[in-house]
Each structure stands twice: as structure tokens, then as C-alpha cells.
mmCIF file of C-alpha atoms in Angstrom:
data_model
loop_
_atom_site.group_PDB
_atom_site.id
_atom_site.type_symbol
_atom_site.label_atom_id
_atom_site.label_comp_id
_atom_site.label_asym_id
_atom_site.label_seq_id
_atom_site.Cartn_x
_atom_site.Cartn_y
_atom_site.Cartn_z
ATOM 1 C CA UNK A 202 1.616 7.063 23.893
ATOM 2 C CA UNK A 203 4.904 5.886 25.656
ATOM 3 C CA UNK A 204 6.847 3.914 22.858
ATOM 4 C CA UNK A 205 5.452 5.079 20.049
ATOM 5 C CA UNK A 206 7.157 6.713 16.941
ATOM 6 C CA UNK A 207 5.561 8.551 13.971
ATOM 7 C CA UNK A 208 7.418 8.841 10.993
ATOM 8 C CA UNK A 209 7.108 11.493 8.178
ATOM 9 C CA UNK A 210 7.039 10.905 4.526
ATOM 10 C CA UNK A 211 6.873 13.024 1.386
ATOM 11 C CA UNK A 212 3.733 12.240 -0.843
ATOM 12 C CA UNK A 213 3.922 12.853 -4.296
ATOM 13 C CA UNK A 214 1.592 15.197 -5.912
ATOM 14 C CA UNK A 215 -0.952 14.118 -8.074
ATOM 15 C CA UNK A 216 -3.035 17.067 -8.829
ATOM 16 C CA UNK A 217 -3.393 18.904 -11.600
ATOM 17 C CA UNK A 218 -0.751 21.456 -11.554
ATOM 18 C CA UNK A 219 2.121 18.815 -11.673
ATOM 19 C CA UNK A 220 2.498 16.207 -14.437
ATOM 20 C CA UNK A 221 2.490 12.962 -12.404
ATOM 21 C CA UNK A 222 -0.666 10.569 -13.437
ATOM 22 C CA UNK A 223 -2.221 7.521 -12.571
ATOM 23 C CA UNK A 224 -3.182 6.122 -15.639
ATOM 24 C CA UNK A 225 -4.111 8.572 -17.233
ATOM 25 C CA UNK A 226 -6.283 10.234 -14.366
ATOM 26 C CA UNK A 227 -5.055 13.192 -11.823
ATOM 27 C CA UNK A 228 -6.172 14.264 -8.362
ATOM 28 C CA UNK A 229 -8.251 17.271 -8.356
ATOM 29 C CA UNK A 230 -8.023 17.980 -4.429
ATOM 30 C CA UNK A 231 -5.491 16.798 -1.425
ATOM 31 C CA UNK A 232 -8.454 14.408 -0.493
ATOM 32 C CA UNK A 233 -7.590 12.428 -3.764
ATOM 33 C CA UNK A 234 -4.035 12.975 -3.490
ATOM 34 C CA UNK A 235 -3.480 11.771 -0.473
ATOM 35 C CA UNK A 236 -5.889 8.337 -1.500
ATOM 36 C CA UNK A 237 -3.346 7.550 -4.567
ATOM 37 C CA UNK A 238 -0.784 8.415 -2.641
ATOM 38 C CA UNK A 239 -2.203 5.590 -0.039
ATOM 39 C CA UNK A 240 -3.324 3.387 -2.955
ATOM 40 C CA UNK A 241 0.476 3.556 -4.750
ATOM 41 C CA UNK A 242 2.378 2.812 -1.776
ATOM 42 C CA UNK A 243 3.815 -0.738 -1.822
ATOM 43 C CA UNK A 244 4.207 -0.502 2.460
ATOM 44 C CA UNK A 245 0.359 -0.365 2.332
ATOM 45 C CA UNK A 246 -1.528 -3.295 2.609
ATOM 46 C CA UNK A 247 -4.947 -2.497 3.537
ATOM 47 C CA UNK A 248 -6.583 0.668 2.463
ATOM 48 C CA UNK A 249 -10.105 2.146 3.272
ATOM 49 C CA UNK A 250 -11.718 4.913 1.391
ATOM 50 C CA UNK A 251 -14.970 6.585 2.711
ATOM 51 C CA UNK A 252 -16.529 9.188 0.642
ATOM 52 C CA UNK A 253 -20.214 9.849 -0.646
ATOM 53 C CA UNK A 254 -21.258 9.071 -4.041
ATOM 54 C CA UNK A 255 -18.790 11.169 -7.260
ATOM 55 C CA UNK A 256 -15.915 11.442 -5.000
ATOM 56 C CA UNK A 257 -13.862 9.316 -7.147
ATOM 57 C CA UNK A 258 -13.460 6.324 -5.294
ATOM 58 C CA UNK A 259 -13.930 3.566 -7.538
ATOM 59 C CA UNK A 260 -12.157 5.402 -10.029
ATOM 60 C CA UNK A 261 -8.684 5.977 -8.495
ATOM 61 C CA UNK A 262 -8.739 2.862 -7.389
ATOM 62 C CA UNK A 263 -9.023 1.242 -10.475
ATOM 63 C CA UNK A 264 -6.651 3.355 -11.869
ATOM 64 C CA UNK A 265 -3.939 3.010 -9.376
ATOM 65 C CA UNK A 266 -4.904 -1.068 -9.445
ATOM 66 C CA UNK A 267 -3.899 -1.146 -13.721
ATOM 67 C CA UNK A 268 -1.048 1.027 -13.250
ATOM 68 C CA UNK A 269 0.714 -1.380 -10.513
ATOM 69 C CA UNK A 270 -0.767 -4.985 -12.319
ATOM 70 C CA UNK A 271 0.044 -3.965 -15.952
ATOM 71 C CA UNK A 272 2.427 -1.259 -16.200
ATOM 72 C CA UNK A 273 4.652 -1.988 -12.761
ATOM 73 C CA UNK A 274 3.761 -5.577 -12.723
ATOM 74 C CA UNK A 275 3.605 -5.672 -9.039
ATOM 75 C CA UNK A 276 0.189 -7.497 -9.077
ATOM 76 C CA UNK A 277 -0.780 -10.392 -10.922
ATOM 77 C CA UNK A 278 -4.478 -9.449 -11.372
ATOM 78 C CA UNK A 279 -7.393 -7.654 -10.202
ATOM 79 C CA UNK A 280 -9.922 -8.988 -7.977
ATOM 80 C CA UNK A 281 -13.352 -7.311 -7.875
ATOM 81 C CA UNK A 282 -16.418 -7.894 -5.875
ATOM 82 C CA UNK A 283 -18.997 -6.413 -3.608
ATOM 83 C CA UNK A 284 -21.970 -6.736 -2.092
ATOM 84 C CA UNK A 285 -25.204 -8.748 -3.893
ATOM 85 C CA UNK A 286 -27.632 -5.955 -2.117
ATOM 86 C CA UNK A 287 -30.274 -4.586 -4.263
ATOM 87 C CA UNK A 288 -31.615 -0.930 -4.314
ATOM 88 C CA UNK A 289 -35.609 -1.919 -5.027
ATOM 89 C CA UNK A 290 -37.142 -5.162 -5.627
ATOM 90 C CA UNK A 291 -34.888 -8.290 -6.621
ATOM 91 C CA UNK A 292 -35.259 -9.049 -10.143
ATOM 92 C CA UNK A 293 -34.663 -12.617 -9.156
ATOM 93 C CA UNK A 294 -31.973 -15.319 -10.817
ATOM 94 C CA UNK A 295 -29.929 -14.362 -13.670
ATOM 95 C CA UNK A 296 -28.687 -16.596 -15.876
ATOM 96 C CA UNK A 297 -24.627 -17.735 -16.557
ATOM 97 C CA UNK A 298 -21.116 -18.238 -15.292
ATOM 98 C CA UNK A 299 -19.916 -16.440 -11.988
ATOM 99 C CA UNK A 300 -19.014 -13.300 -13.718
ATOM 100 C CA UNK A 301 -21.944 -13.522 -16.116
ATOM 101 C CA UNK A 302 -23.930 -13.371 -12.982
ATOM 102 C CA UNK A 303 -22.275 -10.646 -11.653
ATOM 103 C CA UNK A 304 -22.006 -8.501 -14.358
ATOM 104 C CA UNK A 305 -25.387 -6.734 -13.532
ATOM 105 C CA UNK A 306 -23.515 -5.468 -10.205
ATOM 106 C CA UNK A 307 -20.740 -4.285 -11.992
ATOM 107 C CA UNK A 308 -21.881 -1.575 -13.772
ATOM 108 C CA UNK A 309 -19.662 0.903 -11.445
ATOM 109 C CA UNK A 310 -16.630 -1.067 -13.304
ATOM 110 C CA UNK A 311 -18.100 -0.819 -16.302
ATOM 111 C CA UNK A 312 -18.461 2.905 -15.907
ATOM 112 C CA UNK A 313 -15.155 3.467 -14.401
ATOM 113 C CA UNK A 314 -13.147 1.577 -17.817
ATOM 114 C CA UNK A 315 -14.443 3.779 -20.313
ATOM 115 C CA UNK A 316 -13.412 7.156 -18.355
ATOM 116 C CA UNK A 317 -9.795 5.057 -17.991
ATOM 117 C CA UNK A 318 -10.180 3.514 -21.337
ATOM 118 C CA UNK A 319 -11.214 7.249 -23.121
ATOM 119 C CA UNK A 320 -7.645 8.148 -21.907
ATOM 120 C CA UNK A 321 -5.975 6.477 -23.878
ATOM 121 C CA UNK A 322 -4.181 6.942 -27.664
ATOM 122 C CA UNK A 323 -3.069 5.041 -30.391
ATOM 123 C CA UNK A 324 -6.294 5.252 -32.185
ATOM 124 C CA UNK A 325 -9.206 3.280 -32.410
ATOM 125 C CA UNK A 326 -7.183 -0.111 -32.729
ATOM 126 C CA UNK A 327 -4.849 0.969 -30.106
ATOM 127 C CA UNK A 328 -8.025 1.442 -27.485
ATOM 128 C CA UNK A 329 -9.482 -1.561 -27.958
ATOM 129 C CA UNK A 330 -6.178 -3.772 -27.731
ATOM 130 C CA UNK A 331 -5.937 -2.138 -24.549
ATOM 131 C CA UNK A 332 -9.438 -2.648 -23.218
ATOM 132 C CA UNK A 333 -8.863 -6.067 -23.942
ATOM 133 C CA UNK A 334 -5.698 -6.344 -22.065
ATOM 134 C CA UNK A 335 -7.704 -4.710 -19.303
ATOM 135 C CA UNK A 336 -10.753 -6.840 -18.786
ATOM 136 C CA UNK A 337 -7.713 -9.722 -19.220
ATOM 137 C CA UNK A 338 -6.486 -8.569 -15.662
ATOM 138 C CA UNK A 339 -9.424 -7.847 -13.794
ATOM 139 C CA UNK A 340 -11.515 -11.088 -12.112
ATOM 140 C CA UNK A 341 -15.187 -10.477 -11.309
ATOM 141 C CA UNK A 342 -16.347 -12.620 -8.313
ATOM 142 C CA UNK A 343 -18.640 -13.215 -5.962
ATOM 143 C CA UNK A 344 -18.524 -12.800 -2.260
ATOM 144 C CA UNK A 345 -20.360 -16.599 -2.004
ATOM 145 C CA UNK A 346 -17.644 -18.496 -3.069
ATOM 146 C CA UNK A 347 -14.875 -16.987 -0.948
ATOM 147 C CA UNK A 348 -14.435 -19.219 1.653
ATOM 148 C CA UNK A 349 -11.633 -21.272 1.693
ATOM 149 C CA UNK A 350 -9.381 -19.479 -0.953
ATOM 150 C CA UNK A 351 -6.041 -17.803 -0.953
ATOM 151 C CA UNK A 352 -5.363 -14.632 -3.069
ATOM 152 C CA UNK A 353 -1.344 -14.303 -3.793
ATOM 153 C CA UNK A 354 0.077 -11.324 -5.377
ATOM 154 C CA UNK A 355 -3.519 -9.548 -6.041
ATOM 155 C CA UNK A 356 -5.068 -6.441 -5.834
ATOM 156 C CA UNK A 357 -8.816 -6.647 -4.227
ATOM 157 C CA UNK A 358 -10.933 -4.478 -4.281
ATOM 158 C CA UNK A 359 -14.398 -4.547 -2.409
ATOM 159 C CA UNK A 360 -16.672 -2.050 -3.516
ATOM 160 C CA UNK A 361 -20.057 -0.835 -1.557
ATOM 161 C CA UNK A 362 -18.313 -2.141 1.472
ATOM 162 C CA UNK A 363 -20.893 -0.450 3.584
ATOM 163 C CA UNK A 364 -23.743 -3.667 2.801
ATOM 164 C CA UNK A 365 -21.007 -6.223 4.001
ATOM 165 C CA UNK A 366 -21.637 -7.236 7.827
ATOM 166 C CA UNK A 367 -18.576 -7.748 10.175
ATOM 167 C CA UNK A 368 -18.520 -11.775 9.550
ATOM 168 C CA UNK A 369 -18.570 -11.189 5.725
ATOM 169 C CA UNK A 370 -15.791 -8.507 5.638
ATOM 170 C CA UNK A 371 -13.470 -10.669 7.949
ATOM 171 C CA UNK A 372 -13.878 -13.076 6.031
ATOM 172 C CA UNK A 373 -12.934 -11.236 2.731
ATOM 173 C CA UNK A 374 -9.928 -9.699 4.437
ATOM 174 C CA UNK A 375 -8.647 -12.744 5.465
ATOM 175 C CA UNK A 376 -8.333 -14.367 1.633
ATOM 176 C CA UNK A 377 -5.069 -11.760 1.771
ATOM 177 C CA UNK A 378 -1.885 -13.771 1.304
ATOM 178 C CA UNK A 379 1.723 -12.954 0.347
ATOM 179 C CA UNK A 380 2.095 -9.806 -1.591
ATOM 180 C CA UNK A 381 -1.799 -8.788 -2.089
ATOM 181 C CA UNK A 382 -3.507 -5.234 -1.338
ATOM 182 C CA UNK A 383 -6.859 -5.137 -0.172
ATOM 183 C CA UNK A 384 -8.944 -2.016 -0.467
ATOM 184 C CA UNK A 385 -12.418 -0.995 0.307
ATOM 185 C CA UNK A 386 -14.513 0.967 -1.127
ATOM 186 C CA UNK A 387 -18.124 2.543 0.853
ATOM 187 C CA UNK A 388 -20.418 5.408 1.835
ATOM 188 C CA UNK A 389 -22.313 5.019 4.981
ATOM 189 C CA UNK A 390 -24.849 6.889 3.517
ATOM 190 C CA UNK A 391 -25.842 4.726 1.134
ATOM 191 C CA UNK A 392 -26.211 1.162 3.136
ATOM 192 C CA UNK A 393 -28.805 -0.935 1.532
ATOM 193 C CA UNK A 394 -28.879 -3.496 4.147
ATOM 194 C CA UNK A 395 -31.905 -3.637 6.168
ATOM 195 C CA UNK A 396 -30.550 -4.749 9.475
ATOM 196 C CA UNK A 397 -26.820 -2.949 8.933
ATOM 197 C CA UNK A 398 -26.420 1.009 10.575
ATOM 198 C CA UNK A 399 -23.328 3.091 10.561
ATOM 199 C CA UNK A 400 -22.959 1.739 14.023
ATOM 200 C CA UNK A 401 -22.163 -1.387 12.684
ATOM 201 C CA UNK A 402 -20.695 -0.757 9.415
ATOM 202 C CA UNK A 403 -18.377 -3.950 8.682
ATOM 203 C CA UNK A 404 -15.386 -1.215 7.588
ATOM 204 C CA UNK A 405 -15.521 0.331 10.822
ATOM 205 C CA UNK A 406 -15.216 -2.692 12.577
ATOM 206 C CA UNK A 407 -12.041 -3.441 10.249
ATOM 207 C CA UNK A 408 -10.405 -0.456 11.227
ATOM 208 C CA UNK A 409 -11.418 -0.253 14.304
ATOM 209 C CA UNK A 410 -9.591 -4.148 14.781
ATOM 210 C CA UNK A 411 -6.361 -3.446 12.780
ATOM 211 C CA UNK A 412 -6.690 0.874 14.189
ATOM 212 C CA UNK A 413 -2.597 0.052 14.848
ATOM 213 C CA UNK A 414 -1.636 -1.959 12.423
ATOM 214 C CA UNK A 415 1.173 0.157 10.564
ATOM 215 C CA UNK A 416 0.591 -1.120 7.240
ATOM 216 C CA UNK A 417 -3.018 -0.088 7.301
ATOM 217 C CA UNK A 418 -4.645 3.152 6.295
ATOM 218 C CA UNK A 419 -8.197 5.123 6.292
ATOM 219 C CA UNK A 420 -8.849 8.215 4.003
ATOM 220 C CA UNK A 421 -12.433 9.959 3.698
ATOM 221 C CA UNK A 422 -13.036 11.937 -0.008
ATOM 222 C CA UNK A 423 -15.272 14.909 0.871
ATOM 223 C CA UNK A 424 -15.485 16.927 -2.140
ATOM 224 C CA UNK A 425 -17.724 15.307 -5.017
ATOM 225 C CA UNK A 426 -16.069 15.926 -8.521
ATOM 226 C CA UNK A 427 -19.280 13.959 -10.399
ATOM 227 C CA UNK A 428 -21.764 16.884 -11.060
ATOM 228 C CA UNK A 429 -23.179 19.966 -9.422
ATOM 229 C CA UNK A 430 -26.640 18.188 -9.241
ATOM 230 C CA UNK A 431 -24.709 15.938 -7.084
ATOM 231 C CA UNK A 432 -23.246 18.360 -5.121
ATOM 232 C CA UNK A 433 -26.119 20.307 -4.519
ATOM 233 C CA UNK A 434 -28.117 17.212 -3.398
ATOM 234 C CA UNK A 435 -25.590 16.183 -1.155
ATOM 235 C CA UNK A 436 -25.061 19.003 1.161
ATOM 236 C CA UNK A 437 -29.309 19.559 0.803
ATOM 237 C CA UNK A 438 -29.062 16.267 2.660
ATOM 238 C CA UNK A 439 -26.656 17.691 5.046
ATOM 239 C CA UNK A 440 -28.684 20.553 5.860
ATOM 240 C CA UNK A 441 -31.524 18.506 6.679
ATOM 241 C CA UNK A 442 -29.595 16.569 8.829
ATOM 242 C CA UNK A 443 -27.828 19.140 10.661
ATOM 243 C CA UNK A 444 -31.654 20.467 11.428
ATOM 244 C CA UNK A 445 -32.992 17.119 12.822
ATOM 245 C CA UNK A 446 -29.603 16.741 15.021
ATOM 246 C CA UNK A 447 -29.132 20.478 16.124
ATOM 247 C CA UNK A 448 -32.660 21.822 16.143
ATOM 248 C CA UNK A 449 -32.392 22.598 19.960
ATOM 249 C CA UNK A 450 -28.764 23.480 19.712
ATOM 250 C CA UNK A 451 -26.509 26.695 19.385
ATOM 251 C CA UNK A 452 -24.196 24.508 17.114
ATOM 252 C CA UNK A 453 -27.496 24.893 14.090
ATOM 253 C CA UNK A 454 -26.414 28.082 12.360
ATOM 254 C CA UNK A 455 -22.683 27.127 12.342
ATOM 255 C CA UNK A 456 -23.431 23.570 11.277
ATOM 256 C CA UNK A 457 -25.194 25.546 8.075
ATOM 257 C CA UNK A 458 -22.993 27.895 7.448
ATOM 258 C CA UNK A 459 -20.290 25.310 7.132
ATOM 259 C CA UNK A 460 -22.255 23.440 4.802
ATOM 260 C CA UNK A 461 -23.309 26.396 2.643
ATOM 261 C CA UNK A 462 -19.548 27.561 2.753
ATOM 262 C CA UNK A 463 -18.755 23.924 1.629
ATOM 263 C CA UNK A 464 -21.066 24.026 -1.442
ATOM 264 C CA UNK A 465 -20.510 27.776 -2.358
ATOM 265 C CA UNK A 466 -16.598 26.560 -2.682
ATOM 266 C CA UNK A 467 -16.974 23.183 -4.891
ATOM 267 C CA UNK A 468 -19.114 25.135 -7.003
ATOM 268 C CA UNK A 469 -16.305 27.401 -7.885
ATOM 269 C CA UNK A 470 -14.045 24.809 -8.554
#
């Protein structure tokens, strides 16, 4: 458009072959380094990252949050939370403080520390002073008590974004104050929310209402770096729905043999 300037910047590079790390943890395609890239910058305040299940998403995110609150000190603490949304059947109240309470949602944190944790040397004594200076920095809450507060010099983090309706994720993104990164974390595909669609997925609507906002950034991860079991289950999925979509289209046999070409590649890798 009329008015309108882009500007070009050089991104540093995080993968493998070069000997930069978030700690600990590299980027193993330009997917990933272009999200630490995004979740490093200090011009960014709002990040999005979209990306199905073992693309890393949680993890770099995490690791790019300890590395600027600990080691650059450009964040007080981590913030945590997401979504109360259960898979099954609710297995009803559970017992405790806030965090106690949210502990059993947390498990994707829990996960995520001892892959960043493993990293680490110094010995046995030397891990678990640093796990402890870890969990020190990182605050487990829950979306319910949000209203009304003020978050200065913190990195959030909202994770399964996807169950969060428009009214809860404005909400969240408006506890931002002075000096504090928000990023969110979600795959469409997984949306446990009865009455939420990808229509009216509540990240969408976020970027969709902040699209030209130049200190605000979207980034899909594509390639899963979990498992092959995951991999092959993922693009199974995408076959199928390529089928149902393109059954009486001419776009059916490409739409596979993208896929296929897709899976045939990771594999390799």
C-alpha cells in the first residue's frame, strides 16, 4: 500500500550447522529458526506460533523465555498458563494452592524442563541448583484470576491457545504492561472446546486485530521433530482430509502428492 515501508533484517542462525544456542537447544529447520529468531528479538512484543503437535513450540519458547529472564536478565519472571479444557471426562476438583491446582495442566512444562534441564553440566549438584533456579523464575497461574492485574517486565506465555475464546484471549493480552512479551502457543487441530472452530480461534482473532501492528509477529512450525509415529499420523490425517475436501476436485492427486513428498522428506531428516 501507499505509505508503507518494509524493512529488512538479518536473522541469526540457529540451526545446527552454526554454534549459536538457546539454552542449550538449536533449530533443526528455518521454521524454528525463524520462531527464536522472533522469540529473541527485544522489538517483538507479541508473538504467535502455530504448529501441530512435536513441532517444538513449547520448547523454544521456554528456552528462549530462561535465556532472556536468567541469563540476559531482560525479564523478571516467567508467566505460564493456558487453558483449563479437558481431553475426556473431568476428573473433578483437585486439591491446593493456585499452582498446586494447576500443576495437573502443566505437564507440557514439566516435560519441556527436563529436555532443557538434561542440557545442562556441572554434574549432578550443578543440575539440580539449576532446576531450582528455574522453577524460581517461572509462575504457574490460572486464566480465572486474571482480571484486573498488570504484568511488568514478564515473559507470558499462553499455551493451547486454540481452547481460549476471543473474550478470554483479549483479556490475557491486555495484562501486558511496560517491558513484557506475550506469546502464544496453539494447534487448531487440536481444539478441545466444544463450541470453539478454527473459524473462531481466539489467536486468529488476535492477529487478525493487531494484523499491522509492527511489533507483532505470526510464525507456523510445519515439520514435527517429536517422532516418526508422529509424523506419520499427522500427514495420515492430512490425507484424509485432502480426500473429504478434494474428492470432486482435480487439485486431489496434487494435494497427495504434496503430502507424501512432505513425509517422504522429514523421514530422511
Amino acid at each position: 500500500r501507499q505509505g508503507r515501508t518494509v524493512t529488512l533484517r538479518l536473522m541469526r542462525d540457529y540451526r545446527s550447522k552454526s554454534h549459536i544456542k538457546v539454552w542449550g537447544i538449536q533449530a533443526r529447520n528455518a521454521e524454528q529458526n525463524m520462531a527464536l529468531n522472533l522469540l529473541m528479538d527485544p522489538d517483538i512484543d507479541f508473538v504467535t506460533l502455530l504448529g501441530q503437535a512435536g513441532t517444538g513450540k513449547t520448547l523454544m519458547t521456554l528456552a528462549a523465555a530462561l535465556t532472556q529472564t536468567i541469563d540476559e536478565r531482560r525479564f523478571s519472571e516467567i508467566i505460564m498458563t493456558r487453558a483449563t479444557v479437558s481431553v475426556g471426562e473431568d476428573i473433578g476438583f483437585l486439591p491446593g494452592t493456585e499452582e498446586e491446582k494447576m500443576a495437573p495442566w502443566m505437564g507440557a512444562l514439566e516435560d519441556n524442563l527436563e529436555v532443557l534441564h538434561g542440557s545442562s553440566s556441572g554434574g549432578d549438584w550443578g543440575r539440580q541448583a539449576t532446576m531450582d533456579l528455574i522453577k524460581n523464575r517461572i509462575r504457574v497461574k490460572s486464566m480465572s484470576f486474571m482480571r484486573g492485574r498488570t504484568f511488568l517486565q514478564k515473559f507470558v506465555i499462553i499455551d493451547e491457545a486454540q481452547n481460549l475464546s476471543p473474550k478470554q484471549m483479549k483479556t490475557l493480552i491486555t495484562r501486558a504492561g511496560p517491558g513484557t512479551k506475550i506469546v502464544c502457543l496453539g494447534n487448531i487441530a487440536q481444539i478441545d472446546t466444544p463450541y470453539l472452530c478454527g473459524r473462531t480461534l481466539s489467536r486468529m482473532a488476535a492477529c487478525r486485530n493487531i494484523d499491522t501492528h509492527p511489533r507483532r509477529t505470526f510464525t507456523a512450525c510445519r515439520i514435527r521433530c517429536r517422532s516418526t509415529i508422529g509424523i506419520l499420523l499427522s500427514y495420515r490425517t492430512q490425507l484424509k482430509t485432502c480426500f473429504i475436501q478434494h474428492v470432486q476436485s482435480k487439485t486431489l492427486a496434487h494435494n497427495c502428492l504434496t503430502v507424501y513428498a512432505q513425509v517422504s522428506r522429514e523421514l530422511r531428516h
